[in-house]
PDB file of C-alpha atoms in Angstrom:
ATOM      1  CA  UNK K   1     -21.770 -62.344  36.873  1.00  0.00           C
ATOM      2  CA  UNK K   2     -20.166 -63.654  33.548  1.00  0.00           C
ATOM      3  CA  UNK K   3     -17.174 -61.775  32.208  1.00  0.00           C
ATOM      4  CA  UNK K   4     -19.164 -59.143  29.758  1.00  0.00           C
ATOM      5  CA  UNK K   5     -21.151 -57.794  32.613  1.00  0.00           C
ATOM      6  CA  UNK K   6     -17.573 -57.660  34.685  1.00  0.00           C
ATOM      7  CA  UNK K   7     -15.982 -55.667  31.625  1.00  0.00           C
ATOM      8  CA  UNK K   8     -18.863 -53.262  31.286  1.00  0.00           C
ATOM      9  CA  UNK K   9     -19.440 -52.654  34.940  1.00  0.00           C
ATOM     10  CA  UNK K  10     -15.091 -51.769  35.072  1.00  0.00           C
ATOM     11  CA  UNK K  11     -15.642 -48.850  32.181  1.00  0.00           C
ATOM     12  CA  UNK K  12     -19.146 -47.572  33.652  1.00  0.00           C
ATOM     13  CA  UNK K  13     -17.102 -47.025  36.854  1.00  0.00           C
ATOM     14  CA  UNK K  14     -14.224 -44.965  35.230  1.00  0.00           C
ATOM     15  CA  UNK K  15     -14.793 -40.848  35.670  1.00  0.00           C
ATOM     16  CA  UNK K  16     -15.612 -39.937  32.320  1.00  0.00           C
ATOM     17  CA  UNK K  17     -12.382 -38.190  31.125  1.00  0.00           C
ATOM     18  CA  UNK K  18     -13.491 -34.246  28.994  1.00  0.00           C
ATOM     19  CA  UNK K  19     -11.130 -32.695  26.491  1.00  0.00           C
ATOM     20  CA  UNK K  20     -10.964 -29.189  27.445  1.00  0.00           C
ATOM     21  CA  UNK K  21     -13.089 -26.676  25.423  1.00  0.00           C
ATOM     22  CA  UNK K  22     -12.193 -24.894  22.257  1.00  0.00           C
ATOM     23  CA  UNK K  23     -11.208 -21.157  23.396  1.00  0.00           C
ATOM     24  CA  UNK K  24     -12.846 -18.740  21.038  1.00  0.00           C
ATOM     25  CA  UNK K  25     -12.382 -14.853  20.708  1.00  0.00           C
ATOM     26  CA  UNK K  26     -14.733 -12.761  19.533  1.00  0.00           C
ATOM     27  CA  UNK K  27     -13.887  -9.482  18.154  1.00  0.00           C
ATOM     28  CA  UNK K  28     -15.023  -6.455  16.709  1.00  0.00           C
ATOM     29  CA  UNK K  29     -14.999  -5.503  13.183  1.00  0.00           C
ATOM     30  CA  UNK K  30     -16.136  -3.207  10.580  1.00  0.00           C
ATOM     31  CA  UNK K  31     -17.135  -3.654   6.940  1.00  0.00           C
ATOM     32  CA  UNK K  32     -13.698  -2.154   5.059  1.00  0.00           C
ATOM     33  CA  UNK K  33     -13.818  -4.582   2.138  1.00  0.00           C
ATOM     34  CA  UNK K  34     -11.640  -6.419   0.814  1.00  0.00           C
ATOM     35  CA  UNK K  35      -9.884  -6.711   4.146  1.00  0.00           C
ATOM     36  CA  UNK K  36     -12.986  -7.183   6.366  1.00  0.00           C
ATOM     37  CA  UNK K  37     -17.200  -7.496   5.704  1.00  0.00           C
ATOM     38  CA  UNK K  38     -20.422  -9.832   6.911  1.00  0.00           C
ATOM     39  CA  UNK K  39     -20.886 -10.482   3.654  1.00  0.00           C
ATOM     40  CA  UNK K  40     -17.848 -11.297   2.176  1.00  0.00           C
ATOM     41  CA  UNK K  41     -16.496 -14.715   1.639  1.00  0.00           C
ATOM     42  CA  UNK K  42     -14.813 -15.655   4.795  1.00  0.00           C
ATOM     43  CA  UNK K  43     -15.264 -12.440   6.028  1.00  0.00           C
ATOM     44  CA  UNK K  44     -13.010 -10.821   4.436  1.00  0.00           C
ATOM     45  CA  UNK K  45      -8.639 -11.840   3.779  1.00  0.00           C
ATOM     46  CA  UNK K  46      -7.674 -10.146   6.912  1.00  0.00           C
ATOM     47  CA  UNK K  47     -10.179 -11.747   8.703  1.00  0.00           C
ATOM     48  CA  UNK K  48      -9.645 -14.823   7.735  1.00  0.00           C
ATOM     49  CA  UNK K  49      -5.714 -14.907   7.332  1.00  0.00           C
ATOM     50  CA  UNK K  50      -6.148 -13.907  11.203  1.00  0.00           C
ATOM     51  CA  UNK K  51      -8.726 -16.997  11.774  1.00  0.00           C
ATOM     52  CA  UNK K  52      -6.228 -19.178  10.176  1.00  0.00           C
ATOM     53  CA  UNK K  53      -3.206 -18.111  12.180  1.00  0.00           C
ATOM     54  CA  UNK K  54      -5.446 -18.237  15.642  1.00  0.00           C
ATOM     55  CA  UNK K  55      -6.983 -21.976  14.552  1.00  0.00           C
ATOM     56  CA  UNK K  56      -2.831 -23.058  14.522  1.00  0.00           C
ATOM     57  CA  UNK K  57      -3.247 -22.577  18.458  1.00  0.00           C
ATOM     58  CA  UNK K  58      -6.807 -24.018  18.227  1.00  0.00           C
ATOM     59  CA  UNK K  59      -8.531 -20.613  19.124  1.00  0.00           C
ATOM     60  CA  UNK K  60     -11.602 -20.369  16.884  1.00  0.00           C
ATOM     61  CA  UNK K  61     -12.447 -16.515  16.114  1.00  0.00           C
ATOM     62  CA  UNK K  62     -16.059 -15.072  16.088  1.00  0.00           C
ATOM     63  CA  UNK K  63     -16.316 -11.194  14.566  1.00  0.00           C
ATOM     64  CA  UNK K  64     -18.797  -8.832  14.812  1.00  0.00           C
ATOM     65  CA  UNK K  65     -19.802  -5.959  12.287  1.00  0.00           C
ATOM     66  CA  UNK K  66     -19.970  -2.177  13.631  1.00  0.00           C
ATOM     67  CA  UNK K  67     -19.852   1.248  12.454  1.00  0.00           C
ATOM     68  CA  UNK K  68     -16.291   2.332  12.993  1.00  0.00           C
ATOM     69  CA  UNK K  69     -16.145   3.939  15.781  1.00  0.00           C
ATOM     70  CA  UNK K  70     -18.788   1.485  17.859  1.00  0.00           C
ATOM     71  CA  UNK K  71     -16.890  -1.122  16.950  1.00  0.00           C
ATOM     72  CA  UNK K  72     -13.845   0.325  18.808  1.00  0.00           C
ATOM     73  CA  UNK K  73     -15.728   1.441  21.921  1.00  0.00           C
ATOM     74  CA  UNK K  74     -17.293  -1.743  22.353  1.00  0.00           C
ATOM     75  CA  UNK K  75     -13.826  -3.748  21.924  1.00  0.00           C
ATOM     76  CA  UNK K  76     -12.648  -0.895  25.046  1.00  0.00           C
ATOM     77  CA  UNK K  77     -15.603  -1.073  26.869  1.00  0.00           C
ATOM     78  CA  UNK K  78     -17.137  -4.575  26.739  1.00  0.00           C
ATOM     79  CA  UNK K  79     -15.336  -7.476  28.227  1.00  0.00           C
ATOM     80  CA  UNK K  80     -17.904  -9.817  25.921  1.00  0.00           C
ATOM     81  CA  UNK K  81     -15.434  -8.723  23.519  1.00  0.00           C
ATOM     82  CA  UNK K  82     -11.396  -9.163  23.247  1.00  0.00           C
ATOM     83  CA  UNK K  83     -10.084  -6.429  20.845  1.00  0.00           C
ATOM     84  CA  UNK K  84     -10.796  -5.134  17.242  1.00  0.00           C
ATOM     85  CA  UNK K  85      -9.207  -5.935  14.161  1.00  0.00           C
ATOM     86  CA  UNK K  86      -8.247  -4.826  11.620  1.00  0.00           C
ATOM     87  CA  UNK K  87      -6.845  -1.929  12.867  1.00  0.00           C
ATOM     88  CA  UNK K  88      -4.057   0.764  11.602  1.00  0.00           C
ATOM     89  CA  UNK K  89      -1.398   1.058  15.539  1.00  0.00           C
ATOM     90  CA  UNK K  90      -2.788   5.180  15.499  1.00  0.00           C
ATOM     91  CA  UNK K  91      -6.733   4.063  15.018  1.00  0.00           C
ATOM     92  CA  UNK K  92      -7.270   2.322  18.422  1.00  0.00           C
ATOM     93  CA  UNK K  93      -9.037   3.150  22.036  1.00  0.00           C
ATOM     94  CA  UNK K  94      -7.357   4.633  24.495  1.00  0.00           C
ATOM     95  CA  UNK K  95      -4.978   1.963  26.238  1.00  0.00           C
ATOM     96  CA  UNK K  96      -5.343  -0.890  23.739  1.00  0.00           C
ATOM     97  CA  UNK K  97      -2.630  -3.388  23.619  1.00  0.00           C
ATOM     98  CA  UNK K  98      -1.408  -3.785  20.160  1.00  0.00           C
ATOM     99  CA  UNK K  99      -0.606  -6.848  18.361  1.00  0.00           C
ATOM    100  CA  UNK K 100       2.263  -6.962  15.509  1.00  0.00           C
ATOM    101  CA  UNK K 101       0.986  -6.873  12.166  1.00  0.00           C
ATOM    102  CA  UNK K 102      -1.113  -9.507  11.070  1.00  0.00           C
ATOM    103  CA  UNK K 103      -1.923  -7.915   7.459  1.00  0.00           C
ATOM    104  CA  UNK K 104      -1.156  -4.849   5.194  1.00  0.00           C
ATOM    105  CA  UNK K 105      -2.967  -2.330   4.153  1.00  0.00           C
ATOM    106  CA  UNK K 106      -2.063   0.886   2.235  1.00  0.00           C
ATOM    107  CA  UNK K 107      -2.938   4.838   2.311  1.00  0.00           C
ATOM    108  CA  UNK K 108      -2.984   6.427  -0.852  1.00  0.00           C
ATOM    109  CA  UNK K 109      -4.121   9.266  -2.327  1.00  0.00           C
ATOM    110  CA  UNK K 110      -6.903   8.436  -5.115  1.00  0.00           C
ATOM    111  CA  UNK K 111      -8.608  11.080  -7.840  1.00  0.00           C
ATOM    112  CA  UNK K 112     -10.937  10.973 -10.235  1.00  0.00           C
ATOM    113  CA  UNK K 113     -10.124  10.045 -14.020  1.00  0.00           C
ATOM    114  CA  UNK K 114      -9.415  13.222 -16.384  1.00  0.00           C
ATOM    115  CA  UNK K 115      -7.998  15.796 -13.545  1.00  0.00           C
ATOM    116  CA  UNK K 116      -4.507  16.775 -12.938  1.00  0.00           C
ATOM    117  CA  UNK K 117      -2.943  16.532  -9.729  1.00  0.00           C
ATOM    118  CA  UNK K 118       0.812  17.510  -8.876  1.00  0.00           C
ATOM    119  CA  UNK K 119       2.397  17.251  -5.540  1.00  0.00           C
ATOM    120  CA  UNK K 120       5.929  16.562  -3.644  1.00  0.00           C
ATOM    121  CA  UNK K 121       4.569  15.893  -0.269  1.00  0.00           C
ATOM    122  CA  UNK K 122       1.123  15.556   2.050  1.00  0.00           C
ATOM    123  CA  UNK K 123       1.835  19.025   3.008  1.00  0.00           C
ATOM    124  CA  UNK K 124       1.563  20.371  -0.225  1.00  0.00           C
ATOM    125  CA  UNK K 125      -1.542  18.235  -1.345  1.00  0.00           C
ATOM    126  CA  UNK K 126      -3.832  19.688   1.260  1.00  0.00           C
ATOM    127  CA  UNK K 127      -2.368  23.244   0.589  1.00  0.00           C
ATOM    128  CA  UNK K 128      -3.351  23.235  -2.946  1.00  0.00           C
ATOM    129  CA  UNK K 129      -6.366  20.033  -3.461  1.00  0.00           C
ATOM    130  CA  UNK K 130      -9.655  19.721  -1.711  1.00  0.00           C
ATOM    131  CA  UNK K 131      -8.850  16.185  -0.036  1.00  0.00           C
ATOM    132  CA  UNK K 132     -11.411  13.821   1.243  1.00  0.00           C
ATOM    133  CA  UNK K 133     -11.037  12.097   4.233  1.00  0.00           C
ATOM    134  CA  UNK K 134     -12.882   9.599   6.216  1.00  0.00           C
ATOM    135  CA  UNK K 135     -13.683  11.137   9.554  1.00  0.00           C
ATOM    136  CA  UNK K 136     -14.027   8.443  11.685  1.00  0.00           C
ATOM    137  CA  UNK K 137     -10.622   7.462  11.155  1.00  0.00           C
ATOM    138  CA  UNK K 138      -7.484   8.588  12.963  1.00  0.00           C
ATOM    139  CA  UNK K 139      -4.552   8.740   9.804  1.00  0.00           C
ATOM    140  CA  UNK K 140      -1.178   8.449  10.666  1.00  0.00           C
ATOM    141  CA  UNK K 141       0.633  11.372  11.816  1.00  0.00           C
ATOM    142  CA  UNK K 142       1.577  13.295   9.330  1.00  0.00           C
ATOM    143  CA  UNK K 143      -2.318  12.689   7.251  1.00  0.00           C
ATOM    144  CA  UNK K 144      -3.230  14.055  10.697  1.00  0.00           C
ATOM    145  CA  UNK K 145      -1.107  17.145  10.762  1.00  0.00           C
ATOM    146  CA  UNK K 146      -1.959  18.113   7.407  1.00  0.00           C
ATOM    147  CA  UNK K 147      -5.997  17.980   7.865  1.00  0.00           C
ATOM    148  CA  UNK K 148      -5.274  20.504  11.436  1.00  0.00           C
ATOM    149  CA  UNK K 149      -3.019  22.797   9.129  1.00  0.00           C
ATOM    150  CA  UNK K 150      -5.491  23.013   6.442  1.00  0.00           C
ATOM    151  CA  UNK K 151      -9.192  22.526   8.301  1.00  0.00           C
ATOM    152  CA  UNK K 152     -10.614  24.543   5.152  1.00  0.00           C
ATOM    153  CA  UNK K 153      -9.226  22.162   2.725  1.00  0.00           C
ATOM    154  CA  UNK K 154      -9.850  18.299   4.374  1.00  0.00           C
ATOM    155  CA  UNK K 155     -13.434  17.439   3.953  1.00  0.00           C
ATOM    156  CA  UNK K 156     -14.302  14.607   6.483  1.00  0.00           C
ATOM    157  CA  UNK K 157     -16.943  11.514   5.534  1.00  0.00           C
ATOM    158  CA  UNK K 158     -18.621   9.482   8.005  1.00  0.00           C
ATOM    159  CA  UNK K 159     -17.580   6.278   5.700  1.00  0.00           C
ATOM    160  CA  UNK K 160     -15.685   5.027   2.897  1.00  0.00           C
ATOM    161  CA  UNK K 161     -18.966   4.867   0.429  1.00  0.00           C
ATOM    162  CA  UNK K 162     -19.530   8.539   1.254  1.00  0.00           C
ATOM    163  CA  UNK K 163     -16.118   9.509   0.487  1.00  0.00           C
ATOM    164  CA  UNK K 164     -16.102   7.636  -2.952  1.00  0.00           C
ATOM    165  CA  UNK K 165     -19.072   9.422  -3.519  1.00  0.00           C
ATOM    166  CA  UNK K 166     -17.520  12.929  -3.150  1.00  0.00           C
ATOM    167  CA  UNK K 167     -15.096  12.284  -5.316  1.00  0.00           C
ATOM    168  CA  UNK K 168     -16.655  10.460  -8.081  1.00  0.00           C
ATOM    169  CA  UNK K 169     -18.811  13.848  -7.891  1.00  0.00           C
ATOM    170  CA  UNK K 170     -15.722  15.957  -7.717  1.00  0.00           C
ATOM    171  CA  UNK K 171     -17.156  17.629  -4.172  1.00  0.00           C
ATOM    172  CA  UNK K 172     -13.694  16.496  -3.237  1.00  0.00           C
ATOM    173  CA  UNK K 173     -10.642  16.649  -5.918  1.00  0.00           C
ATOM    174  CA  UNK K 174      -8.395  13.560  -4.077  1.00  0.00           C
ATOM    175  CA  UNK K 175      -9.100  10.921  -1.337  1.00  0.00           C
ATOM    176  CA  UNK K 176      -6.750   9.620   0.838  1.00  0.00           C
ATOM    177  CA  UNK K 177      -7.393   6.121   2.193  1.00  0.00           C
ATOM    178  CA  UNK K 178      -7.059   2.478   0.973  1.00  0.00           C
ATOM    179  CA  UNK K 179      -7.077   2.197  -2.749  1.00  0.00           C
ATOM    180  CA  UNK K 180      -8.374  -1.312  -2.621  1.00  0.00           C
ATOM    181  CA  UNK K 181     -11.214  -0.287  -0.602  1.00  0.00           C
ATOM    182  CA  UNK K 182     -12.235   2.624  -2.265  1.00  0.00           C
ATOM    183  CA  UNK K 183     -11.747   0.891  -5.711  1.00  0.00           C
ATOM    184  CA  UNK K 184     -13.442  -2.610  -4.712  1.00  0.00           C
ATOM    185  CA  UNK K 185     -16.565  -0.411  -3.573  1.00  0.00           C
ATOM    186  CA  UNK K 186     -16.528   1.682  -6.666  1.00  0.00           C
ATOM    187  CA  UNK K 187     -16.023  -1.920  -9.224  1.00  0.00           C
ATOM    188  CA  UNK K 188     -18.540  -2.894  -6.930  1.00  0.00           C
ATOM    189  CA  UNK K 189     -21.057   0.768  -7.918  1.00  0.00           C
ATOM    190  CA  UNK K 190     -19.796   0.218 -11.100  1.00  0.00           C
ATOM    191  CA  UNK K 191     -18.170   3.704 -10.763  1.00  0.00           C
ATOM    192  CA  UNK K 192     -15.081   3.670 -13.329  1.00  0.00           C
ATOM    193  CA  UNK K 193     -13.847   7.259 -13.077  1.00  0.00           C
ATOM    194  CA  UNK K 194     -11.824   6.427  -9.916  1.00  0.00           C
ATOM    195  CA  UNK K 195      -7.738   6.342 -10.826  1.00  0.00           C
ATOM    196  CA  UNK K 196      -4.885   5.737  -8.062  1.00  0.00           C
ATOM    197  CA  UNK K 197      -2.423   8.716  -7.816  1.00  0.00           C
ATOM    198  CA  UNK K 198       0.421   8.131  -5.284  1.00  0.00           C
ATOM    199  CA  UNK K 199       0.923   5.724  -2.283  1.00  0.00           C
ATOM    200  CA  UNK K 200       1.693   7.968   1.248  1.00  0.00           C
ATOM    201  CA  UNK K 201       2.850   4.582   3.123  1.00  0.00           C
ATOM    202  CA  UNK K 202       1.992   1.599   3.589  1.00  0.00           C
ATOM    203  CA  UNK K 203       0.316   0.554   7.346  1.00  0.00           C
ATOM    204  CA  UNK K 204       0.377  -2.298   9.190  1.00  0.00           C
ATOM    205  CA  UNK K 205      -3.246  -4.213  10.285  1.00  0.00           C
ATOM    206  CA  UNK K 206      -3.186  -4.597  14.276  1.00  0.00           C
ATOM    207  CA  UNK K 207      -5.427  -6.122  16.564  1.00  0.00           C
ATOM    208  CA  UNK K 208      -6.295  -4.222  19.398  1.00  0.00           C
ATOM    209  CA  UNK K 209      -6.943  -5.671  22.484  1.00  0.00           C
ATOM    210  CA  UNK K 210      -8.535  -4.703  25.478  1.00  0.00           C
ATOM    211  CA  UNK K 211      -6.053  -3.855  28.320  1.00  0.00           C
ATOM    212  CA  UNK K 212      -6.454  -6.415  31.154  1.00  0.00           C
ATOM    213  CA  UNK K 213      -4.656  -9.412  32.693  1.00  0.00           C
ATOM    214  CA  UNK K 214      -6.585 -12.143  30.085  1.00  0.00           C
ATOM    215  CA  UNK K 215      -5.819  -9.743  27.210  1.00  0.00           C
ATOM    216  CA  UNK K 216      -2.254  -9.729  27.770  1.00  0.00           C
ATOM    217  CA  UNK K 217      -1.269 -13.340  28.095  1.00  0.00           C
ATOM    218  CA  UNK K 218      -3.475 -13.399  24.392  1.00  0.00           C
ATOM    219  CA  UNK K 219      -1.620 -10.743  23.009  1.00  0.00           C
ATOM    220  CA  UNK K 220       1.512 -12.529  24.079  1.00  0.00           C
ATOM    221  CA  UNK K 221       0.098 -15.796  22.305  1.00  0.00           C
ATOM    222  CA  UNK K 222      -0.334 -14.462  18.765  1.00  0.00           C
ATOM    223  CA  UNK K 223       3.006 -12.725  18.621  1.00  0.00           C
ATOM    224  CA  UNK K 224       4.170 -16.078  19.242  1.00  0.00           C
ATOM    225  CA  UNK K 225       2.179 -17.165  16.426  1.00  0.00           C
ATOM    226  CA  UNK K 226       2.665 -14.033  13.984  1.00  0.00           C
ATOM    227  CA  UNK K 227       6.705 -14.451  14.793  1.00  0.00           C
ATOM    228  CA  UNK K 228       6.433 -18.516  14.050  1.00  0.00           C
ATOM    229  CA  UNK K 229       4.756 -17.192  10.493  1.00  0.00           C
ATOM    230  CA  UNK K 230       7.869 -15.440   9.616  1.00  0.00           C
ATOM    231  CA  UNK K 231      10.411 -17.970  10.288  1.00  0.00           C
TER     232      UNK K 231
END
């Protein structure tokens, strides 16, 4: 046996050494543009500023697009599924683990070009306004409090294009939710008679995982990741 039959016989004979494979999440999402949407470019900045901080630990991210409120039940209920994102820490299923922020978003209140509105606090803008709401959302506590104090004065939508929609019609005389979501959507209906009024707060963009023993050591694995982004 000459010496190029030796030298391929030696490497045939080695176990064939595999890399380990590429762990991928897949989460839930909904189409809140410009932080999240199928048809946006990368899916939307949140999405992808949270693909890019993942790919740093070489997890690759797949989403998929839900109604609101399906897209949360399958993140709880589904174990095909990891979490949901984005999500504001008060919108999530019932014993999610919560991720610090990974992105920013903003409540606001929004109205429609032309109309006066005048108020010192959340409390006093559902006591006197008509104020549109997206029902399928779960505001932060004191949106929350308001709507239950004044049922006859918060007017729910099943989704963001409903509630511009309202308002541009004046069926509803403010808005409260994201002003760059309601305005992309109107730029993008080419409704211009849609004016930003006041900012409530600003709110942090979660992901929520799924409570169980996987889920955890993930969670603990992108705080590592979202801490290492502010050093």
């Amino acid at each position: 046996m000459n010496k190029s039959r030796l030298i391929l016989l030696f490497f045939l004979m080695i176990p064939v050494l595999t890399l380990p494979a590429q762990e991928t999440w897949k989460i839930t999402s909904l189409n809140w543009q410009p932080y999240a949407g199928a048809e946006l470019a990368n899916q939307g900045h949140s999405i992808e500023k949270l693909k890019q901080i993942l790919q740093q630990a070489g997890i690759m991210l797949e989403v998929e697009f839900y109604p609101w409120n399906r897209a949360k039940l399958l993140a709880q209920k589904n174990k095909e599924y990891v979490g949901a994102f984005p999500v504001w820490p008060e919108d999530i299923f019932d014993k999610a683990l919560i991720s610090l922020a990974v992105d920013w978003s903003e409540i606001a209140v929004l109205k429609r070009a032309g109309t006066r509105i005048s108020f010192n606090s959340v409390d006093e803008l559902f006591r006197k306004y008509s104020v549109g709401v997206v029902s399928t959302y779960i505001y932060p506590k004191v949106v929350m409090e308001a709507m239950k104090k004044y049922p006859h004065h918060s007017d729910g939508s099943s989704n963001e294009m409903t509630l511009l929609k309202k308002l541009e019609t004046g069926r509803d005389e403010v808005a409260i939710t994201d002003p760059k979501v309601m305005l992309y959507l109107a730029s993008e209906q080419g409704i211009d008679n849609i004016v930003y009024v006041k900012k409530i707060m600003d709110k942090e963009l979660v992901v929520a995982f799924r409570d169980d023993e996987e889920n955890r050591k993930r969670l603990q694995v992108l705080n590592n990741l979202l801490r290492q982004q502010k050093n």
